[in-house]
Short mmCIF file of C-alpha atoms in Angstrom, two decimals:
data_model
loop_
_atom_site.label_atom_id
_atom_site.label_comp_id
_atom_site.label_asym_id
_atom_site.label_seq_id
_atom_site.Cartn_x
_atom_site.Cartn_y
_atom_site.Cartn_z
CA MET M 568 -47.14 -0.84 1.64
CA GLY M 569 -45.01 2.17 2.54
CA ASN M 570 -41.36 2.24 1.81
CA ASN M 571 -40.27 3.01 5.38
CA PRO M 572 -41.95 -0.02 7.05
CA PHE M 573 -40.78 -2.25 4.22
CA PHE M 574 -37.11 -1.28 4.52
CA HIS M 575 -37.34 -1.29 8.30
CA PHE M 576 -38.54 -4.89 8.12
CA LEU M 577 -35.75 -5.62 5.61
CA ALA M 578 -33.14 -4.35 8.07
CA LEU M 579 -34.63 -6.46 10.87
CA SER M 580 -34.65 -9.54 8.63
CA LEU M 581 -31.00 -9.03 7.68
CA PHE M 582 -30.03 -8.62 11.33
CA ALA M 583 -32.00 -11.69 12.41
CA GLU M 584 -30.22 -13.90 9.85
CA ARG M 585 -26.86 -12.18 10.09
CA ARG M 586 -24.88 -15.39 10.69
CA LYS M 587 -26.18 -17.01 7.53
CA HIS M 588 -25.58 -13.87 5.48
CA LEU M 589 -22.08 -13.32 6.87
CA MET M 590 -21.10 -16.88 5.99
CA VAL M 591 -22.35 -16.47 2.43
CA VAL M 592 -20.62 -13.08 2.11
CA GLY M 593 -17.34 -14.58 3.31
CA LEU M 594 -17.42 -17.39 0.74
CA SER M 595 -18.45 -14.99 -2.02
CA VAL M 596 -15.68 -12.52 -1.17
CA VAL M 597 -13.08 -15.27 -1.50
CA LEU M 598 -14.41 -16.28 -4.94
CA ILE M 599 -14.55 -12.70 -6.25
CA PHE M 600 -11.17 -11.86 -4.71
CA LEU M 601 -9.40 -14.70 -6.52
CA LEU M 602 -10.94 -14.00 -9.91
CA ALA M 603 -10.62 -10.20 -9.68
CA SER M 604 -6.98 -10.49 -8.57
CA THR M 605 -6.19 -12.70 -11.54
CA LEU M 606 -7.88 -10.36 -14.00
CA PHE M 607 -6.26 -7.28 -12.42
CA ILE M 608 -2.80 -8.83 -12.82
CA SER M 609 -3.49 -9.88 -16.41
CA SER M 610 -4.87 -6.45 -17.36
CA SER M 611 -1.95 -4.63 -15.73
CA LEU M 612 0.70 -6.75 -17.43
CA GLN M 613 -1.01 -6.48 -20.80
CA HIS M 614 -1.28 -2.70 -20.43
CA SER M 615 2.42 -2.36 -19.51
CA LEU M 616 3.61 -4.57 -22.37
CA ARG M 617 1.37 -2.87 -24.92
CA SER M 618 2.65 0.51 -23.76
CA ALA M 619 6.22 -0.74 -24.22
CA LEU M 620 5.40 -2.05 -27.70
CA VAL M 621 4.24 1.38 -28.85
CA SER M 622 7.83 2.62 -29.15
CA GLU M 623 9.12 -0.63 -30.65
CA PRO M 624 9.89 -0.80 -34.40
CA ASP M 625 7.31 -2.20 -36.80
CA PHE M 626 9.54 -5.06 -37.98
CA VAL M 627 12.55 -6.99 -36.70
CA VAL M 628 14.82 -8.92 -39.08
CA GLN M 629 16.82 -11.85 -37.68
CA ARG M 630 19.20 -14.40 -39.16
CA VAL M 631 18.22 -17.95 -38.27
CA ARG M 632 19.78 -21.33 -39.01
CA GLY M 633 18.49 -24.48 -37.41
CA ASP M 634 16.41 -22.41 -34.99
CA HIS M 635 19.55 -20.65 -33.75
CA LEU M 636 20.07 -16.91 -34.01
CA LEU M 637 23.18 -15.82 -35.90
CA PRO M 638 24.74 -12.36 -36.19
CA VAL M 639 23.27 -10.22 -38.96
CA PRO M 640 25.65 -8.52 -41.43
CA LEU M 641 25.31 -4.75 -41.39
CA ASP M 642 24.92 -4.89 -45.19
CA TRP M 643 21.41 -6.22 -44.67
CA ALA M 644 20.39 -2.88 -43.18
CA ASP M 645 21.59 -1.09 -46.34
CA GLU M 646 19.63 -3.52 -48.53
CA ILE M 647 16.43 -3.01 -46.56
CA ALA M 648 16.86 0.78 -46.60
CA GLN M 649 16.73 0.75 -50.42
CA LEU M 650 13.18 -0.67 -50.46
CA HIS M 651 10.31 1.72 -51.22
CA GLY M 652 8.11 2.58 -48.24
CA VAL M 653 10.69 1.64 -45.58
CA ASP M 654 11.69 4.11 -42.88
CA ARG M 655 13.98 4.28 -39.82
CA VAL M 656 16.23 1.31 -40.62
CA ALA M 657 18.65 0.55 -37.78
CA SER M 658 20.84 -2.30 -36.56
CA ARG M 659 20.72 -3.42 -32.93
CA VAL M 660 23.23 -5.18 -30.73
CA TRP M 661 21.89 -7.21 -27.83
CA GLY M 662 22.20 -10.68 -26.36
CA ARG M 663 22.26 -12.84 -23.26
CA TYR M 664 25.32 -12.92 -21.01
CA TYR M 665 25.40 -15.88 -18.60
CA THR M 666 27.21 -15.37 -15.33
CA GLU M 667 27.88 -19.12 -15.24
CA PRO M 668 26.84 -22.15 -17.31
CA LYS M 669 23.08 -22.65 -16.93
CA GLY M 670 23.08 -19.87 -14.35
CA LYS M 671 21.55 -16.43 -14.20
CA SER M 672 21.83 -14.19 -17.24
CA PHE M 673 21.82 -10.49 -18.10
CA LEU M 674 20.30 -8.95 -21.18
CA ILE M 675 23.10 -6.88 -22.70
CA VAL M 676 21.71 -4.00 -24.77
CA GLY M 677 24.04 -1.81 -26.79
CA ILE M 678 22.92 1.74 -27.53
CA ASP M 679 24.24 4.03 -30.22
CA PHE M 680 23.27 7.43 -28.88
CA LEU M 681 24.04 9.01 -32.24
CA GLU M 682 21.28 6.96 -33.88
CA ASP M 683 17.81 7.70 -32.53
CA GLN M 684 16.07 4.58 -33.86
CA SER M 685 18.45 2.15 -32.13
CA HIS M 686 17.48 3.35 -28.65
CA ARG M 687 14.03 4.84 -29.23
CA ALA M 688 12.34 2.10 -27.20
CA LEU M 689 14.70 2.79 -24.28
CA SER M 690 14.49 6.57 -24.41
CA LYS M 691 12.15 6.74 -21.40
CA LEU M 692 14.42 4.45 -19.39
CA VAL M 693 17.51 6.63 -19.91
CA GLU M 694 15.58 9.88 -19.66
CA GLY M 695 17.41 12.33 -17.40
CA THR M 696 20.73 10.49 -17.75
CA ASP M 697 23.90 12.52 -18.31
CA LEU M 698 24.86 10.80 -21.57
CA ARG M 699 28.12 12.69 -21.96
CA ARG M 700 29.30 11.48 -18.57
CA PHE M 701 27.99 7.98 -19.25
CA LEU M 702 29.89 7.71 -22.54
CA SER M 703 33.09 9.20 -21.13
CA GLY M 704 33.97 6.05 -19.16
CA ASP M 705 33.45 2.29 -19.08
CA GLU M 706 30.14 2.32 -17.28
CA MET M 707 26.73 0.65 -17.45
CA ILE M 708 23.08 1.26 -16.56
CA VAL M 709 21.37 -1.76 -15.01
CA GLY M 710 17.88 -2.87 -14.04
CA GLN M 711 16.66 -3.54 -10.53
CA GLY M 712 17.19 -7.30 -10.78
CA VAL M 713 20.78 -6.95 -11.99
CA ALA M 714 21.60 -4.45 -9.24
CA ARG M 715 20.13 -6.80 -6.63
CA TRP M 716 22.14 -9.74 -8.02
CA MET M 717 25.36 -7.68 -8.01
CA ARG M 718 24.88 -6.70 -4.37
CA THR M 719 24.23 -10.26 -3.23
CA HIS M 720 27.34 -11.47 -5.12
CA PHE M 721 29.58 -8.72 -3.78
CA TYR M 722 29.76 -6.57 -6.91
CA PRO M 723 28.25 -3.36 -5.51
CA HIS M 724 30.10 -0.92 -7.78
CA GLY M 725 30.77 -2.78 -11.03
CA TYR M 726 31.22 -6.10 -12.79
CA ASN M 727 33.86 -7.86 -14.90
CA PHE M 728 32.33 -9.38 -18.04
CA LEU M 729 34.20 -12.23 -19.72
CA SER M 730 34.04 -11.93 -23.50
CA PRO M 731 34.09 -14.99 -25.82
CA ASN M 732 37.74 -14.34 -26.72
CA GLY M 733 38.76 -14.64 -23.05
CA ALA M 734 39.31 -10.95 -22.32
CA PHE M 735 37.67 -9.20 -19.40
CA VAL M 736 35.52 -6.11 -19.91
CA LYS M 737 35.35 -4.17 -16.67
CA LEU M 738 32.38 -1.82 -16.26
CA LYS M 739 31.41 0.46 -13.41
CA LEU M 740 27.84 0.90 -12.20
CA PHE M 741 26.57 4.26 -13.46
CA LYS M 742 22.85 4.12 -12.67
CA VAL M 743 20.09 1.76 -11.60
CA LEU M 744 16.83 1.97 -13.53
CA PRO M 745 13.68 2.84 -11.54
CA ARG M 746 11.41 0.12 -10.19
CA ASN M 747 8.54 1.00 -12.50
CA SER M 748 10.68 -0.29 -15.40
CA SER M 749 11.25 -3.71 -13.82
CA LEU M 750 8.72 -5.51 -16.00
CA VAL M 751 10.70 -4.88 -19.22
CA ALA M 752 14.16 -4.01 -17.90
CA ASP M 753 14.67 -6.01 -14.71
CA ASP M 754 17.59 -8.07 -16.08
CA MET M 755 18.83 -5.44 -18.54
CA VAL M 756 22.35 -4.01 -18.77
CA ILE M 757 22.59 -0.92 -21.00
CA VAL M 758 26.04 -0.14 -22.41
CA PRO M 759 27.45 1.71 -25.45
CA ILE M 760 27.08 -0.32 -28.62
CA GLU M 761 30.80 -0.97 -29.09
CA THR M 762 31.09 -2.24 -25.52
CA ALA M 763 28.15 -4.58 -26.16
CA ARG M 764 29.95 -5.96 -29.23
CA LYS M 765 33.02 -6.74 -27.09
CA ILE M 766 30.98 -8.53 -24.42
CA LEU M 767 28.94 -10.55 -26.95
CA GLY M 768 31.85 -11.27 -29.30
CA LEU M 769 30.48 -9.49 -32.37
CA SER M 770 32.67 -7.88 -35.01
CA PRO M 771 32.19 -4.21 -36.04
CA GLU M 772 30.42 -5.43 -39.21
CA GLU M 773 27.83 -7.53 -37.31
CA ALA M 774 24.67 -6.87 -35.35
CA THR M 775 22.09 -8.98 -33.53
CA ASP M 776 19.16 -7.89 -35.72
CA VAL M 777 17.90 -5.12 -37.97
CA THR M 778 14.76 -3.08 -37.36
CA PHE M 779 12.69 -0.87 -39.64
CA ASN M 780 9.33 0.87 -39.84
CA VAL M 781 6.71 1.02 -42.58
CA PRO M 782 4.63 4.22 -42.13
CA ASN M 783 1.85 3.02 -44.45
CA ASP M 784 -0.02 0.15 -42.79
CA ASP M 785 -1.40 -0.99 -46.15
CA GLU M 786 2.15 -1.81 -47.31
CA TRP M 787 3.10 -3.99 -44.36
CA ASP M 788 2.41 -7.33 -46.04
CA ASN M 789 4.05 -6.29 -49.28
CA VAL M 790 7.23 -5.01 -47.60
CA GLN M 791 7.41 -8.03 -45.32
CA SER M 792 7.26 -10.36 -48.34
CA LYS M 793 10.04 -8.44 -50.11
CA VAL M 794 12.32 -8.49 -47.09
CA SER M 795 11.67 -12.19 -46.46
CA ALA M 796 12.77 -12.99 -50.04
CA MET M 797 16.15 -11.28 -49.70
CA HIS M 798 17.98 -14.16 -47.98
CA TYR M 799 17.10 -17.78 -47.31
CA ASP M 800 18.08 -17.63 -43.61
CA LEU M 801 16.19 -14.44 -42.86
CA ARG M 802 13.17 -14.17 -40.55
CA VAL M 803 10.89 -11.14 -40.27
CA ILE M 804 8.83 -10.56 -37.11
CA SER M 805 6.18 -7.85 -37.10
CA LYS M 806 4.96 -5.86 -34.11
CA LYS M 807 1.49 -7.34 -34.64
CA GLU M 808 2.88 -10.87 -34.22
CA THR M 809 4.68 -9.88 -31.02
CA ARG M 810 1.54 -8.29 -29.59
CA ALA M 811 -0.53 -11.34 -30.54
CA ALA M 812 1.98 -13.64 -28.82
CA TYR M 813 1.73 -11.63 -25.58
CA ASP M 814 -2.07 -11.61 -25.78
CA ARG M 815 -2.20 -15.38 -26.25
CA ILE M 816 -0.08 -15.94 -23.14
CA PHE M 817 -2.13 -13.70 -20.87
CA ASN M 818 -5.50 -14.67 -22.35
CA TYR M 819 -4.66 -18.33 -21.82
CA LYS M 820 -3.69 -17.86 -18.18
CA GLY M 821 -6.55 -15.47 -17.48
CA GLY M 822 -8.99 -17.79 -19.27
CA PHE M 823 -7.74 -20.75 -17.27
CA PHE M 824 -8.60 -18.96 -14.03
CA LEU M 825 -11.94 -17.87 -15.46
CA VAL M 826 -12.86 -21.50 -16.20
CA LEU M 827 -11.85 -22.51 -12.68
CA PHE M 828 -13.95 -19.66 -11.30
CA LEU M 829 -17.00 -20.74 -13.30
CA ILE M 830 -16.61 -24.32 -12.06
CA VAL M 831 -16.34 -23.20 -8.44
CA LEU M 832 -19.18 -20.71 -8.91
CA LEU M 833 -21.41 -23.43 -10.37
CA ALA M 834 -20.66 -25.70 -7.42
CA PHE M 835 -21.33 -22.83 -5.03
CA VAL M 836 -24.65 -22.01 -6.69
CA LEU M 837 -25.74 -25.66 -6.69
CA ILE M 838 -24.98 -25.95 -2.97
CA LEU M 839 -26.79 -22.68 -2.32
CA TYR M 840 -29.78 -23.78 -4.39
CA GLN M 841 -29.95 -27.13 -2.63
CA ARG M 842 -29.77 -25.42 0.74
CA ALA M 843 -32.39 -22.84 -0.25
CA SER M 844 -34.68 -25.55 -1.67
CA GLN M 845 -34.70 -27.25 1.69
CA VAL M 846 -35.83 -24.12 3.51
CA PHE M 847 -36.06 -24.57 7.23
CA SER M 848 -39.53 -24.80 8.69
CA GLN M 849 -39.01 -21.51 10.53
CA GLU M 850 -38.25 -19.69 7.27
CA LYS M 851 -41.24 -21.37 5.61
CA ARG M 852 -43.38 -20.29 8.49
CA SER M 853 -42.07 -16.72 8.19
CA ILE M 854 -43.05 -16.58 4.52
CA GLY M 855 -46.45 -18.12 5.34
CA ILE M 856 -47.08 -15.54 8.07
CA LEU M 857 -46.19 -12.70 5.71
CA ARG M 858 -48.59 -14.09 3.12
CA ALA M 859 -51.31 -14.49 5.77
CA LEU M 860 -50.82 -10.87 6.86
CA GLY M 861 -51.62 -9.70 3.36
CA TRP M 862 -48.21 -9.63 1.70
CA SER M 863 -48.45 -10.47 -1.98
CA ILE M 864 -46.12 -12.85 -3.77
CA ARG M 865 -44.45 -9.80 -5.30
CA ASP M 866 -43.86 -8.30 -1.84
CA VAL M 867 -42.25 -11.51 -0.55
CA LEU M 868 -40.04 -11.81 -3.62
CA SER M 869 -39.09 -8.12 -3.33
CA LEU M 870 -38.03 -8.65 0.29
CA LYS M 871 -35.83 -11.64 -0.59
CA LEU M 872 -34.52 -9.84 -3.67
CA TYR M 873 -33.38 -6.86 -1.60
CA GLU M 874 -31.81 -9.20 0.97
CA THR M 875 -29.93 -11.00 -1.78
CA LEU M 876 -28.85 -7.75 -3.45
CA VAL M 877 -27.37 -6.55 -0.16
CA VAL M 878 -25.33 -9.76 0.06
CA VAL M 879 -24.30 -9.69 -3.60
CA VAL M 880 -23.30 -6.02 -3.70
CA SER M 881 -21.47 -6.23 -0.37
CA SER M 882 -19.56 -9.33 -1.50
CA PHE M 883 -18.66 -7.79 -4.84
CA ILE M 884 -17.42 -4.52 -3.36
CA LEU M 885 -15.43 -6.21 -0.58
CA GLY M 886 -13.91 -8.78 -2.95
CA SER M 887 -13.00 -6.20 -5.60
CA VAL M 888 -11.48 -3.74 -3.12
CA ALA M 889 -9.49 -6.50 -1.43
CA ALA M 890 -8.23 -7.70 -4.82
CA TYR M 891 -7.25 -4.16 -5.84
CA PHE M 892 -5.30 -3.65 -2.60
CA TYR M 893 -3.67 -7.08 -2.89
CA VAL M 894 -2.55 -6.57 -6.48
CA PHE M 895 -1.62 -2.90 -6.73
CA SER M 896 -0.57 -2.15 -3.14
CA LEU M 897 1.01 -5.44 -2.04
CA GLY M 898 2.27 -6.44 -5.49
CA ALA M 899 0.21 -9.67 -5.72
CA PRO M 900 2.61 -12.10 -4.01
CA LEU M 901 2.20 -15.74 -5.11
CA LEU M 902 -0.37 -15.01 -7.85
CA ARG M 903 2.07 -12.74 -9.71
CA GLN M 904 4.47 -15.65 -10.20
CA ILE M 905 1.81 -17.59 -12.11
CA PHE M 906 1.96 -14.94 -14.85
CA LEU M 907 5.63 -14.02 -14.66
CA GLY M 908 7.02 -17.46 -13.85
CA ALA M 909 10.06 -18.14 -11.68
CA GLY M 910 11.99 -15.62 -13.74
CA ASN M 911 15.66 -15.25 -14.54
CA LEU M 912 16.49 -12.90 -11.68
CA ALA M 913 14.47 -12.48 -8.50
CA SER M 914 12.21 -9.56 -9.30
CA ALA M 915 9.22 -7.69 -7.93
CA PRO M 916 7.91 -5.56 -10.80
CA ARG M 917 5.48 -2.81 -9.97
CA LEU M 918 2.03 -3.52 -11.36
CA VAL M 919 0.44 -0.46 -12.95
CA PRO M 920 -3.14 0.08 -11.70
CA VAL M 921 -5.53 -0.70 -14.55
CA LEU M 922 -9.29 -1.08 -14.09
CA ASP M 923 -11.27 -2.74 -16.86
CA PHE M 924 -14.90 -2.00 -16.00
CA SER M 925 -16.18 -4.41 -18.63
CA VAL M 926 -14.39 -7.24 -16.80
CA LEU M 927 -15.73 -6.10 -13.44
CA SER M 928 -19.27 -5.86 -14.78
CA SER M 929 -18.97 -9.36 -16.27
CA ILE M 930 -17.86 -10.74 -12.90
CA PHE M 931 -20.79 -9.01 -11.21
CA LEU M 932 -23.29 -10.34 -13.70
CA LEU M 933 -21.95 -13.90 -13.63
CA TYR M 934 -21.94 -13.99 -9.85
CA GLY M 935 -24.98 -11.83 -9.12
CA VAL M 936 -27.49 -13.32 -11.56
CA SER M 937 -26.68 -16.92 -10.65
CA PHE M 938 -26.77 -16.12 -6.92
CA ILE M 939 -30.09 -14.28 -7.11
CA ALA M 940 -31.66 -17.05 -9.18
CA ALA M 941 -30.48 -19.72 -6.73
CA VAL M 942 -32.16 -17.85 -3.84
CA LEU M 943 -35.38 -16.58 -5.42
CA LEU M 944 -36.53 -19.78 -7.12
CA PRO M 945 -37.05 -21.74 -3.85
CA VAL M 946 -38.64 -18.67 -2.23
CA TRP M 947 -41.07 -18.35 -5.14
CA LYS M 948 -42.07 -22.02 -4.77
CA ILE M 949 -42.99 -21.40 -1.14
CA ALA M 950 -44.67 -18.03 -1.78
CA VAL M 951 -47.10 -19.47 -4.35
CA THR M 952 -48.30 -22.19 -1.97
CA ASP M 953 -51.24 -21.71 0.38
CA PRO M 954 -50.20 -19.77 3.53
CA LYS M 955 -51.74 -22.43 5.76
CA GLU M 956 -49.55 -25.14 4.22
CA ALA M 957 -46.44 -22.96 4.52
CA MET M 958 -47.10 -22.39 8.24
CA LEU M 959 -47.47 -26.09 9.03
#
């Protein structure tokens, strides 16, 4: 059988049953759209957070009592710096400032611009900032969410922070961070480190935590054990633990949607198989006529295979493209909140386009193989029967 007549007949068959195929394509596009959108969001958030973790220190030391964080004495940084194999020891000042009891909060981050390690993770955020002008006055750099909150509460040019000792710390708005930093800095307020101490009520001899690096990966466990033994109320958190915590969150939510997709896909395939098993007499007759005209079982199966592949590939492409546009162009409204939650401040972080082809290929295989099997098995049962019986 020549290729041209075969594909011409394939096109005629697709056109003749266009309503059935369009209905199946529509349902398939919805399924693929939902799963692909979920995986796109998860992959984008994981990529952004992992990129942010690259510049974070290897270890963070906190002081904990009764599951409450306490200020860390600056002497702890000197003790850690004396250990062999430790590098870039720095103290950090940061904390939550609540605008009202149980209300919205800002993440106050103090930066010592004379110490590179204390603001290394924020270097990209403040890149291009006139630091001399910033440090010359009582000013602050805020994230998109903070700027939006200030405008809606009639603080367009600055804000008065109330310190724990009852004094007001008045700061002017110096700069708003770009939108592409909203994921990690949406509720952030960057100020000089001494100003942060005033707002958070810390003395000059106190910090929120201490960070350090260990250049040799083989010494991580050894150094972590030594630091943990220094004080009874000390807790050490490694970068690996932080990354694993983020992965667990996104893998859980992404896996939850994957399970739901598999359940819906199984139900869809069972319905499709049941419908295909009860092939209409006209379709049975069509297969019987083809067999009577000399078509082999292989030819009939090839025809239905190509028909199914057209439906599968079209559904996959349309669903994936729609999901990509929905997530990375529209910002994934509704679905984004499942991963980010209600949030502290109303935010709309920009999702960085990330395509994981292994995930896309897995979706295609899960959907395509099950779909093709559900269609071809009933067709094969009819094709192996006697043509006269099929045409009855």
